[in-house]
């Protein structure tokens, strides 16, 4: 009985085929195995890079033809040369034991890892898989192409004085050239430098109907190799891989489980991912498929992008224009403790908001988990804004996040931010440099590994003690005493000015100053805690003239704004401009009602002689109705228009309507007195207004002429969760509560709870006018201030005046 074994003619092919024939012959001494050498296209074309020659099956086609024609019974290949799909009628047998699966670097340098290759080293390899992995691990390495058998390549390395070539360990071992005095052999770990699928395994290809050869091979099969081959080949097959695209796989066999590592990328190498999956050996094939799909999705799915952005050091105005742009369109916003929470209001309503910082009782998310989260969201195709306090790279661990995104192939950009080091100091009135005194500055972490006074410090105090520039310590309040002591001990003048700045550029900013001898005690007495900046240097003295922020008239005042979210921005802005802390606690929400009734009035608008708008909402909702009815401002014709309040007047102006009459005071009595002389019994008045409005105006005007009221909106309680200010009220931290209507008073008390009226009365109530004040008194709130005029500006002016008393 004679079995013809086909092989390519290269030395390696012949050696490994002979090896297999020997194993077979030993297991089956009665059978005569004969080697038949067949040349393939891949052997004939030696001068072009493999991926330029053409198709899959470069090293297999002629052997397969011989199998199909019956010229040979089995064909032996390196498994890594096998295309993922075999021709009809051919199959692979179970494999025998695997040779070393790894890739190795051969190099003339005496090194033991890829990392040790010199900067800018020249390494030759033809494989896309190897190229992209080297590029990832060592972007500085220059890569050049190479072809030819093992000997040729080693020779080229020596002749061309290359710094290295990458080859499969298996081939080198089989021909006895794994180690050599002429070069160093550096093995590249399989899970870091993923080998070609099934590298080191010999493929035995036969006709599907050849039962006899199948059995011969079954006798020498190896279980673990079979599992590895199943997993790795199934990965390759699912990806339909060829030598044109970077593909690698390695299956690690553990005790009970297997871990499959897969590498996959685009043909041009612009996107490459390495991922892994773990499961039981029985699922090998399935795991290969799953991992392939995962890698494919990661590479081809429209990937998102992650912006590593600085959110500035506290004042919301210190967010960059670019970060705001991304904030407004991001799918996901990931932020931490030092970021101003107000930004979250500006994210898309359907954006996913993820807080990863520390909160009372809650641990911050671990950095690795944050990195993984960013990678995951990016891979899901999301536009991610990673918002960090200050600048992302100033003790912000932004670098680590960027590196992990790079490793995962997720595109990212960095948007620098205003760091507390510079911006926070500025808000404290401290310029980080000044021509008068310093010519440098130094930013140092005060988060010391050892807090003991035993000299085992992780900062170079002798050097720091001699610095002439401004020194800013971050994360240092806990170690303030030690920092000052070390600086003095190491030569710094004990009189050197020091400032500690708590929550710079926020309404809670506090600044204490002293010198190296005194500051610890001062800061301790003042109970200054983190987050704070410690500033050491002459520039601290400049604060006397340069402080501007904590000098603003409403600085340090906490003011609750109870208007609806949509309406509050004007008041919030005015308060913030004056340095106050506007705390938004919306109590009401406006919802349109009776739309059909309103539309009906709009249809017969020309029947009226007068119209009265009592609020911005009234104007907006009436115009919505006009739009619905296909009309515009012309529908008003000669109608006499009354507007109550500056805001209402402006809302009309924006729609190109000028109010004919605006009462001086914004109360019903004033309106009736002013409007009555303009009406006669032929007049007809329309008042589109809130359901909650007073009956008074309608009653009085009806005495003169017909008046139609249409209730176009309703003010309901805002029950959407916002932080409840009760705690701050109880701690007597709220200075003012502003009420802009009786409804806001009612719902504020409802929401806080009538039983907490004493807590509410620890703050000064500011009412917009007599009606609102009346409601306050009814509910037990002491009205301290009433606006004059009855407007938002009036409220703000009244607070300003009161605060300066
Ligand atoms: N990336 C940030 C710094 C992060 S380290 C930046 O560029 O500002 C955290 C430390 O920064 C805090 O412990 C504190 O020392 C400092 N810090 C950040 N914001 C601050 C602020 N508004 N006021 C005072 N210190 C601040």
Short mmCIF file of N, CA and C and ligand atoms in Angstrom, two decimals, residues 310 312-315 338 388-397 417-422 424-425 472-477 501-506 509 529-534, ligand 1:
data_model
loop_
_atom_site.label_atom_id
_atom_site.label_comp_id
_atom_site.label_asym_id
_atom_site.label_seq_id
_atom_site.Cartn_x
_atom_site.Cartn_y
_atom_site.Cartn_z
N UNK A 310 -11.53 69.53 28.46
CA UNK A 310 -11.46 70.21 29.74
C UNK A 310 -12.74 71.01 29.92
N UNK A 312 -12.98 73.43 32.18
CA UNK A 312 -12.66 74.67 32.88
C UNK A 312 -12.72 74.43 34.38
N UNK A 313 -12.29 75.44 35.15
CA UNK A 313 -12.06 75.17 36.56
C UNK A 313 -13.25 75.48 37.46
N UNK A 314 -14.41 75.88 36.91
CA UNK A 314 -15.56 76.08 37.79
C UNK A 314 -16.60 76.98 37.16
N UNK A 315 -16.24 78.23 36.89
CA UNK A 315 -17.18 79.16 36.26
C UNK A 315 -17.65 78.56 34.93
N UNK A 338 -15.19 67.52 39.48
CA UNK A 338 -14.82 68.93 39.40
C UNK A 338 -15.52 69.69 38.27
N UNK A 388 -13.69 66.78 31.78
CA UNK A 388 -12.91 66.73 33.02
C UNK A 388 -12.75 68.14 33.57
N UNK A 389 -12.54 68.23 34.86
CA UNK A 389 -12.31 69.54 35.46
C UNK A 389 -11.01 70.14 34.94
N UNK A 390 -10.99 71.45 34.76
CA UNK A 390 -9.76 72.13 34.34
C UNK A 390 -9.34 71.69 32.96
N UNK A 391 -8.11 71.23 32.87
CA UNK A 391 -7.57 70.72 31.61
C UNK A 391 -7.38 69.21 31.73
N UNK A 392 -7.69 68.47 30.66
CA UNK A 392 -7.65 67.01 30.79
C UNK A 392 -6.26 66.44 31.04
N UNK A 393 -5.24 67.18 30.68
CA UNK A 393 -3.89 66.64 30.86
C UNK A 393 -3.19 67.13 32.14
N UNK A 394 -3.78 68.11 32.83
CA UNK A 394 -3.13 68.58 34.06
C UNK A 394 -3.62 67.72 35.21
N UNK A 395 -2.82 66.78 35.62
CA UNK A 395 -3.19 65.82 36.65
C UNK A 395 -4.61 65.29 36.43
N UNK A 396 -4.93 65.08 35.17
CA UNK A 396 -6.30 64.69 34.87
C UNK A 396 -6.40 63.28 34.33
N UNK A 397 -5.29 62.61 34.18
CA UNK A 397 -5.24 61.24 33.67
C UNK A 397 -5.83 61.11 32.25
N UNK A 417 -8.50 72.60 28.28
CA UNK A 417 -9.43 73.40 29.10
C UNK A 417 -8.66 74.41 29.93
N UNK A 418 -9.39 75.31 30.53
CA UNK A 418 -8.74 76.30 31.41
C UNK A 418 -8.47 75.62 32.74
N UNK A 419 -7.22 75.39 32.98
CA UNK A 419 -6.85 74.65 34.19
C UNK A 419 -6.98 75.53 35.42
N UNK A 420 -7.29 74.89 36.55
CA UNK A 420 -7.39 75.64 37.81
C UNK A 420 -6.06 76.30 38.14
N UNK A 421 -4.98 75.69 37.67
CA UNK A 421 -3.65 76.21 37.98
C UNK A 421 -3.52 77.67 37.52
N UNK A 422 -4.08 77.95 36.36
CA UNK A 422 -3.98 79.29 35.81
C UNK A 422 -5.28 80.06 36.06
N UNK A 424 -7.97 79.28 37.98
CA UNK A 424 -8.40 79.35 39.38
C UNK A 424 -7.63 80.43 40.12
N UNK A 425 -6.35 80.48 39.85
CA UNK A 425 -5.52 81.52 40.48
C UNK A 425 -5.99 82.90 40.05
N UNK A 472 2.62 76.02 42.44
CA UNK A 472 1.21 75.70 42.69
C UNK A 472 1.13 74.21 43.01
N UNK A 473 0.60 73.91 44.18
CA UNK A 473 0.39 72.50 44.54
C UNK A 473 -1.09 72.18 44.34
N UNK A 474 -1.35 71.10 43.62
CA UNK A 474 -2.72 70.61 43.48
C UNK A 474 -2.88 69.42 44.40
N UNK A 475 -4.09 69.14 44.76
CA UNK A 475 -4.40 67.98 45.61
C UNK A 475 -3.56 67.99 46.87
N UNK A 476 -3.33 69.17 47.44
CA UNK A 476 -2.36 69.24 48.53
C UNK A 476 -2.87 69.69 49.89
N UNK A 477 -4.15 70.12 50.02
CA UNK A 477 -4.56 70.68 51.33
C UNK A 477 -4.28 69.75 52.49
N UNK A 501 -6.57 78.48 47.89
CA UNK A 501 -7.78 78.90 47.16
C UNK A 501 -8.71 77.71 47.04
N UNK A 502 -9.86 77.84 47.68
CA UNK A 502 -10.83 76.75 47.70
C UNK A 502 -11.89 77.01 46.63
N UNK A 503 -12.19 75.99 45.85
CA UNK A 503 -13.23 76.04 44.81
C UNK A 503 -13.20 77.33 43.99
N UNK A 504 -12.01 77.57 43.46
CA UNK A 504 -11.79 78.79 42.69
C UNK A 504 -12.78 78.93 41.55
N UNK A 505 -13.17 80.14 41.28
CA UNK A 505 -14.04 80.54 40.17
C UNK A 505 -15.47 80.03 40.30
N UNK A 506 -15.84 79.53 41.49
CA UNK A 506 -17.23 79.15 41.73
C UNK A 506 -17.80 80.09 42.80
N UNK A 509 -16.08 80.04 46.17
CA UNK A 509 -14.63 80.33 46.26
C UNK A 509 -14.30 80.96 47.62
N UNK A 529 -10.97 73.05 52.96
CA UNK A 529 -10.83 71.64 52.58
C UNK A 529 -10.55 71.53 51.08
N UNK A 530 -10.48 70.30 50.59
CA UNK A 530 -10.30 70.07 49.16
C UNK A 530 -11.63 70.34 48.46
N UNK A 531 -11.65 70.68 47.18
CA UNK A 531 -10.49 70.92 46.34
C UNK A 531 -9.95 72.34 46.51
N UNK A 532 -8.66 72.42 46.70
CA UNK A 532 -8.04 73.73 46.86
C UNK A 532 -6.69 73.75 46.18
N UNK A 533 -6.28 74.97 45.84
CA UNK A 533 -4.96 75.17 45.25
C UNK A 533 -4.08 75.80 46.33
N UNK A 534 -2.83 75.38 46.39
CA UNK A 534 -1.89 76.04 47.29
C UNK A 534 -0.93 76.81 46.41
N1 LIG B 1 -7.28 68.80 35.61
C1 LIG B 1 -7.52 69.69 36.73
C2 LIG B 1 -6.77 69.25 37.97
C3 LIG B 1 -7.15 67.89 38.47
S1 LIG B 1 -6.34 67.44 39.96
C4 LIG B 1 -7.15 71.10 36.31
O1 LIG B 1 -6.57 71.29 35.25
O2 LIG B 1 -7.48 72.03 37.07
C5 LIG B 1 -7.52 67.94 41.15
C6 LIG B 1 -7.01 69.10 41.94
O3 LIG B 1 -7.09 70.28 41.15
C7 LIG B 1 -7.78 69.42 43.18
O4 LIG B 1 -7.40 68.61 44.26
C8 LIG B 1 -7.40 70.86 43.41
O5 LIG B 1 -6.12 70.95 43.96
C9 LIG B 1 -7.29 71.38 42.00
N2 LIG B 1 -8.51 72.06 41.55
C10 LIG B 1 -9.22 71.81 40.45
N3 LIG B 1 -10.23 72.69 40.31
C11 LIG B 1 -10.14 73.52 41.36
C12 LIG B 1 -10.87 74.66 41.78
N4 LIG B 1 -11.91 75.12 41.11
N5 LIG B 1 -10.47 75.28 42.91
C13 LIG B 1 -9.42 74.85 43.61
N6 LIG B 1 -8.70 73.79 43.26
C14 LIG B 1 -9.03 73.13 42.15
#
